[in-house]
CSV table of C-alpha atoms and ligand atoms in Angstrom, one decimal:
chain,number,residue,atom,x,y,z
A,1,UNK,CA,116.4,106.1,88.3
A,2,UNK,CA,112.8,105.3,87.3
A,3,UNK,CA,109.7,107.5,87.5
A,4,UNK,CA,106.1,106.7,87.5
A,5,UNK,CA,104.5,109.0,84.8
A,6,UNK,CA,100.8,108.9,84.2
A,7,UNK,CA,100.3,105.2,83.9
A,8,UNK,CA,103.7,103.5,83.7
A,9,UNK,CA,107.2,103.4,84.9
A,10,UNK,CA,109.7,105.1,82.7
A,11,UNK,CA,113.4,105.8,83.0
A,12,UNK,CA,114.0,109.3,84.5
A,13,UNK,CA,115.6,110.4,81.2
A,14,UNK,CA,112.3,109.8,79.4
A,15,UNK,CA,110.0,111.2,82.1
A,16,UNK,CA,109.0,114.4,80.3
A,17,UNK,CA,106.0,116.7,80.9
A,18,UNK,CA,104.7,119.2,78.4
A,19,UNK,CA,105.5,122.9,78.5
A,20,UNK,CA,101.7,123.3,78.2
A,21,UNK,CA,101.2,121.5,81.5
A,22,UNK,CA,99.2,123.8,83.8
A,23,UNK,CA,101.3,122.7,86.7
A,24,UNK,CA,104.3,124.2,84.9
A,25,UNK,CA,102.4,127.2,83.5
A,26,UNK,CA,100.3,128.2,86.6
A,27,UNK,CA,101.4,126.0,89.5
A,28,UNK,CA,98.0,124.4,89.2
A,29,UNK,CA,98.4,121.1,91.0
A,30,UNK,CA,99.0,119.3,94.3
A,31,UNK,CA,101.5,117.0,95.9
A,32,UNK,CA,102.4,114.9,98.9
A,33,UNK,CA,105.8,114.0,100.4
A,34,UNK,CA,106.1,110.7,102.2
A,35,UNK,CA,108.9,108.6,103.8
A,36,UNK,CA,109.4,104.9,103.4
A,37,UNK,CA,111.1,102.9,106.1
A,38,UNK,CA,112.3,99.4,105.0
A,39,UNK,CA,109.9,99.5,102.1
A,40,UNK,CA,106.9,100.5,104.1
A,41,UNK,CA,105.5,104.0,103.3
A,42,UNK,CA,104.7,105.5,106.7
A,43,UNK,CA,101.0,106.6,107.0
A,44,UNK,CA,100.4,106.1,103.3
A,45,UNK,CA,96.7,106.1,103.7
A,46,UNK,CA,96.7,109.4,105.7
A,47,UNK,CA,98.9,111.0,103.0
A,48,UNK,CA,96.5,109.8,100.3
A,49,UNK,CA,93.6,111.2,102.4
A,50,UNK,CA,95.3,114.6,102.5
A,51,UNK,CA,96.0,114.4,98.8
A,52,UNK,CA,92.3,113.7,98.2
A,53,UNK,CA,91.4,116.8,100.3
A,54,UNK,CA,93.9,119.0,98.4
A,55,UNK,CA,92.4,117.6,95.1
A,56,UNK,CA,88.9,118.4,96.2
A,57,UNK,CA,89.8,121.9,97.4
A,58,UNK,CA,91.1,122.6,93.8
A,59,UNK,CA,88.3,120.6,92.1
A,60,UNK,CA,90.8,118.1,90.6
A,61,UNK,CA,89.6,114.6,89.9
A,62,UNK,CA,92.0,111.9,91.0
A,63,UNK,CA,92.2,108.3,90.0
A,64,UNK,CA,91.2,105.6,92.5
A,65,UNK,CA,93.3,105.6,95.7
A,66,UNK,CA,94.3,102.0,94.9
A,67,UNK,CA,95.9,103.0,91.6
A,68,UNK,CA,97.9,105.7,93.3
A,69,UNK,CA,99.0,103.3,96.1
A,70,UNK,CA,100.1,100.7,93.5
A,71,UNK,CA,102.0,103.4,91.6
A,72,UNK,CA,103.9,104.3,94.8
A,73,UNK,CA,104.9,100.7,95.4
A,74,UNK,CA,105.8,100.1,91.8
A,75,UNK,CA,108.1,103.2,91.8
A,76,UNK,CA,109.9,101.9,95.0
A,77,UNK,CA,110.3,98.5,93.5
A,78,UNK,CA,111.5,99.8,90.1
A,79,UNK,CA,114.2,101.7,91.9
A,80,UNK,CA,115.1,98.9,94.4
A,81,UNK,CA,114.5,101.3,97.3
A,82,UNK,CA,113.5,100.6,100.9
A,83,UNK,CA,114.4,103.7,102.9
A,84,UNK,CA,113.1,106.4,100.6
A,85,UNK,CA,111.7,109.8,100.1
A,86,UNK,CA,108.6,109.5,98.0
A,87,UNK,CA,106.8,112.3,96.2
A,88,UNK,CA,103.4,112.2,94.5
A,89,UNK,CA,102.5,115.0,92.2
A,90,UNK,CA,99.3,115.7,90.3
A,91,UNK,CA,99.0,118.7,88.0
A,92,UNK,CA,95.9,119.9,86.2
A,93,UNK,CA,97.4,118.4,83.1
A,94,UNK,CA,98.2,119.6,79.6
A,95,UNK,CA,96.0,122.2,78.0
A,96,UNK,CA,96.1,125.4,75.9
A,97,UNK,CA,97.2,128.7,77.6
A,98,UNK,CA,94.4,130.0,79.8
A,99,UNK,CA,93.5,129.6,83.5
A,100,UNK,CA,90.3,127.6,83.0
A,101,UNK,CA,90.9,124.1,84.5
A,102,UNK,CA,88.5,122.7,81.9
A,103,UNK,CA,91.0,123.4,79.2
A,104,UNK,CA,93.0,120.4,80.4
A,105,UNK,CA,92.4,116.8,79.7
A,106,UNK,CA,93.6,114.3,82.3
A,107,UNK,CA,95.8,115.3,85.2
A,108,UNK,CA,99.5,114.6,85.0
A,109,UNK,CA,100.5,112.1,87.6
A,110,UNK,CA,104.1,111.6,88.7
A,111,UNK,CA,105.7,109.6,91.5
A,112,UNK,CA,109.4,110.2,92.3
A,113,UNK,CA,111.2,108.0,94.8
A,114,UNK,CA,114.8,108.6,95.9
A,115,UNK,CA,117.1,107.0,98.5
A,116,UNK,CA,116.5,108.7,101.8
A,117,UNK,CA,119.4,110.7,103.1
A,118,UNK,CA,119.3,111.1,106.8
A,119,UNK,CA,119.9,114.5,108.3
A,120,UNK,CA,123.4,114.6,109.9
A,121,UNK,CA,123.3,113.6,113.5
A,122,UNK,CA,124.7,117.1,114.4
A,123,UNK,CA,121.4,118.7,113.3
A,124,UNK,CA,119.5,116.7,116.0
A,125,UNK,CA,122.3,117.3,118.6
A,126,UNK,CA,122.7,121.0,118.1
A,127,UNK,CA,119.4,122.0,116.6
A,128,UNK,CA,118.6,124.1,113.5
A,129,UNK,CA,118.6,127.8,113.1
A,130,UNK,CA,115.3,129.5,112.4
A,131,UNK,CA,114.3,133.1,111.7
A,132,UNK,CA,110.9,134.8,111.4
A,133,UNK,CA,110.3,135.7,107.8
A,134,UNK,CA,109.0,139.1,106.6
A,135,UNK,CA,107.0,137.1,104.1
A,136,UNK,CA,103.6,136.4,105.6
A,137,UNK,CA,101.8,133.1,105.2
A,138,UNK,CA,99.2,132.9,102.5
A,139,UNK,CA,95.8,134.0,103.8
A,140,UNK,CA,93.4,131.2,104.4
A,141,UNK,CA,90.9,133.0,102.3
A,142,UNK,CA,93.4,133.4,99.4
A,143,UNK,CA,95.3,130.2,99.0
A,144,UNK,CA,94.3,127.9,101.9
A,145,UNK,CA,97.6,126.5,103.4
A,146,UNK,CA,95.7,123.2,103.9
A,147,UNK,CA,96.0,122.8,100.1
A,148,UNK,CA,99.4,121.2,99.6
A,149,UNK,CA,99.8,122.9,96.3
A,150,UNK,CA,102.4,123.2,93.5
A,151,UNK,CA,102.0,126.9,93.9
A,152,UNK,CA,104.8,127.1,96.5
A,153,UNK,CA,106.2,130.7,95.9
A,154,UNK,CA,104.9,131.8,99.3
A,155,UNK,CA,107.2,129.3,101.0
A,156,UNK,CA,110.0,129.8,98.6
A,157,UNK,CA,110.1,133.5,99.3
A,158,UNK,CA,110.4,132.7,103.0
A,159,UNK,CA,113.1,130.1,102.3
A,160,UNK,CA,115.1,132.8,100.3
A,161,UNK,CA,114.9,135.0,103.4
A,162,UNK,CA,116.2,132.1,105.6
A,163,UNK,CA,119.1,131.5,103.2
A,164,UNK,CA,120.0,135.2,103.0
A,165,UNK,CA,120.1,135.3,106.8
A,166,UNK,CA,122.1,132.1,107.2
A,167,UNK,CA,119.2,130.2,108.7
A,168,UNK,CA,117.9,126.7,107.9
A,169,UNK,CA,114.2,127.4,108.2
A,170,UNK,CA,111.9,130.4,108.2
A,171,UNK,CA,108.8,130.6,110.3
A,172,UNK,CA,106.0,132.7,108.7
A,173,UNK,CA,103.4,134.8,110.5
A,174,UNK,CA,99.9,135.3,109.4
A,175,UNK,CA,98.4,138.7,108.5
A,176,UNK,CA,97.6,139.4,112.2
A,177,UNK,CA,101.2,138.6,113.2
A,178,UNK,CA,100.5,135.2,114.8
A,179,UNK,CA,102.9,132.3,114.2
A,180,UNK,CA,101.9,129.9,111.5
A,181,UNK,CA,104.5,127.4,110.3
A,182,UNK,CA,107.9,126.9,108.6
A,183,UNK,CA,108.3,126.6,104.9
A,184,UNK,CA,108.1,122.8,105.0
A,185,UNK,CA,107.3,122.1,108.6
A,186,UNK,CA,105.1,122.8,111.7
A,187,UNK,CA,106.6,124.6,114.7
A,188,UNK,CA,106.3,123.7,118.4
A,189,UNK,CA,107.6,125.3,121.6
A,190,UNK,CA,107.5,124.4,125.3
A,191,UNK,CA,106.3,127.1,127.5
A,192,UNK,CA,106.0,126.5,131.3
A,193,UNK,CA,106.0,122.8,130.5
A,194,UNK,CA,103.1,123.2,128.1
A,195,UNK,CA,103.6,122.0,124.5
A,196,UNK,CA,102.4,124.9,122.3
A,197,UNK,CA,101.8,124.9,118.6
A,198,UNK,CA,99.9,127.2,116.2
A,199,UNK,CA,96.3,126.2,115.7
A,200,UNK,CA,95.0,125.2,112.3
A,201,UNK,CA,93.0,128.4,112.5
A,202,UNK,CA,96.2,130.4,112.3
A,203,UNK,CA,96.5,129.2,108.7
A,204,UNK,CA,98.8,126.2,108.4
A,205,UNK,CA,99.0,122.9,106.7
A,206,UNK,CA,97.9,120.4,109.4
A,207,UNK,CA,101.0,118.2,109.2
A,208,UNK,CA,100.6,114.5,109.7
A,209,UNK,CA,103.8,114.5,111.9
A,210,UNK,CA,102.3,117.4,113.9
A,211,UNK,CA,99.2,115.4,114.6
A,212,UNK,CA,101.1,112.3,115.6
A,213,UNK,CA,103.4,114.3,117.9
A,214,UNK,CA,100.5,116.1,119.5
A,215,UNK,CA,98.9,112.7,120.2
A,216,UNK,CA,102.2,111.3,121.6
A,217,UNK,CA,102.7,114.3,123.9
A,218,UNK,CA,99.1,114.0,125.3
A,219,UNK,CA,99.6,110.2,125.8
A,220,UNK,CA,102.7,110.9,127.8
A,221,UNK,CA,100.8,113.2,130.1
A,222,UNK,CA,101.8,116.6,128.6
A,223,UNK,CA,99.4,119.4,128.3
A,224,UNK,CA,99.2,120.6,124.6
A,225,UNK,CA,97.9,124.0,123.6
A,226,UNK,CA,97.0,124.7,120.0
A,227,UNK,CA,96.5,128.4,119.7
A,228,UNK,CA,97.4,131.8,118.5
A,229,UNK,CA,100.9,132.7,119.5
A,230,UNK,CA,103.3,135.6,118.9
A,231,UNK,CA,107.0,135.3,118.0
A,232,UNK,CA,107.8,136.5,121.6
A,233,UNK,CA,106.0,133.5,123.0
A,234,UNK,CA,108.4,131.3,121.1
A,235,UNK,CA,111.5,133.3,121.9
A,236,UNK,CA,110.7,133.2,125.7
A,237,UNK,CA,110.0,129.5,125.7
A,238,UNK,CA,112.2,126.7,127.1
A,239,UNK,CA,112.5,124.6,124.0
A,240,UNK,CA,111.7,124.8,120.3
A,241,UNK,CA,111.4,122.2,117.6
A,242,UNK,CA,109.7,121.6,114.3
A,243,UNK,CA,108.2,118.5,112.6
A,244,UNK,CA,107.7,117.1,109.2
A,245,UNK,CA,107.6,113.7,107.5
A,246,UNK,CA,111.3,113.7,106.5
A,247,UNK,CA,113.0,115.3,109.5
A,248,UNK,CA,110.5,113.8,112.0
A,249,UNK,CA,111.1,115.9,115.2
A,250,UNK,CA,113.9,118.4,114.7
A,251,UNK,CA,115.2,120.6,117.6
A,252,UNK,CA,115.8,124.3,117.1
A,253,UNK,CA,119.1,125.6,118.5
A,254,UNK,CA,118.8,129.2,117.5
A,255,UNK,CA,115.6,131.3,116.9
A,256,UNK,CA,116.6,134.8,115.6
A,257,UNK,CA,119.4,135.5,118.1
A,258,UNK,CA,118.0,133.5,121.0
A,259,UNK,CA,119.9,130.2,121.7
A,260,UNK,CA,118.1,127.0,122.8
A,261,UNK,CA,119.3,123.7,124.0
A,262,UNK,CA,118.3,120.8,121.7
A,263,UNK,CA,115.9,119.9,124.5
A,264,UNK,CA,114.6,116.9,126.4
A,265,UNK,CA,111.0,117.1,125.2
A,266,UNK,CA,112.0,117.1,121.6
A,267,UNK,CA,114.3,114.1,122.2
A,268,UNK,CA,111.5,112.3,124.1
A,269,UNK,CA,108.9,113.0,121.4
A,270,UNK,CA,111.4,111.9,118.7
A,271,UNK,CA,112.0,108.6,120.5
A,272,UNK,CA,108.2,108.1,120.8
A,273,UNK,CA,107.7,109.0,117.2
A,274,UNK,CA,110.3,106.4,116.1
A,275,UNK,CA,108.5,103.8,118.2
A,276,UNK,CA,105.3,104.8,116.4
A,277,UNK,CA,107.0,104.2,113.1
A,278,UNK,CA,108.2,100.8,114.2
A,279,UNK,CA,104.7,99.8,115.5
A,280,UNK,CA,103.3,100.9,112.1
A,281,UNK,CA,105.8,98.8,110.3
A,282,UNK,CA,105.0,95.7,112.5
A,283,UNK,CA,101.3,96.4,111.7
A,284,UNK,CA,102.2,96.2,108.0
A,285,UNK,CA,104.0,92.9,108.5
A,286,UNK,CA,107.6,94.0,109.0
B,301,PLP,N1,103.8,122.7,106.6
B,301,PLP,C1,104.2,122.8,105.4
B,301,PLP,C2,104.1,124.1,104.6
B,301,PLP,C3,104.8,121.7,104.7
B,301,PLP,O1,105.1,121.8,103.4
B,301,PLP,C4,104.9,120.5,105.4
B,301,PLP,C5,105.5,119.3,104.8
B,301,PLP,O2,106.0,119.3,103.7
B,301,PLP,C6,104.5,120.4,106.7
B,301,PLP,C7,103.9,121.6,107.3
B,301,PLP,C8,104.6,119.2,107.5
B,301,PLP,O3,103.7,118.2,107.1
B,301,PLP,P1,103.9,116.6,107.4
B,301,PLP,O4,104.2,116.5,108.8
B,301,PLP,O5,102.6,116.0,106.9
B,301,PLP,O6,105.1,116.3,106.5
């Protein structure tokens, strides 16, 4: 396996980062996760846009977008990958101990690409199990969830709860008890035929998949409500699913102890999402 590290491709065995890297010492950095279909990185520009936003929110200077884009393609090519998981990471870089970002020189830049492993078909047929975590989502005024940051302990604590309770995913509430999002996904439910999802104001990462799915639902004539919802609103709904770049549209079969069918709306939106991916690929010459 080959990794892009700072300015060149190196074998994974030589891809080392300093113990003085502030990403390692303090979680000071940002990242993006993308998915490549037949060599085309879906919505690459949008992911780079969000990376740029994360960088600006933590006052991190990134190289030119073109350089990052080329590094992504070089990493895919070096590994001979076409259907892939791709992760871009930028940390504050190497510097002496101390929080001051100015202690660091250049950011550390890493691109990892791995063969994409599809979720088992059974996940989409039966749906995943979710719980509501005791761990609350980071306050927007503390660590804004719109920063896709290396400081991921908030989500990891919720993930630990999910694992301890035999669930696949944990949905976090905000400090007022409203639904926010999963540890690596956005949550949706269908209530009286209306597609509901927590608003960005609830304190979430505004997922790119979430945005596409909202658009597809509206285009197909569904009413979509982005708002402040309680766990009970979800538990009383007709259908639940979550979205992210890798799982796309994933049905929920069990939320706490309430069972759901892997429903029609999730299936329809997943089909439309796949069509969107194909249209994107055609637009990029595939
Ligand atoms: N929310 C969180 C906390 C995430 O980490 C992710 C993706 O990793 C998402 C939502 C979904 O974002 P996207 O659809 O852009 O993958």
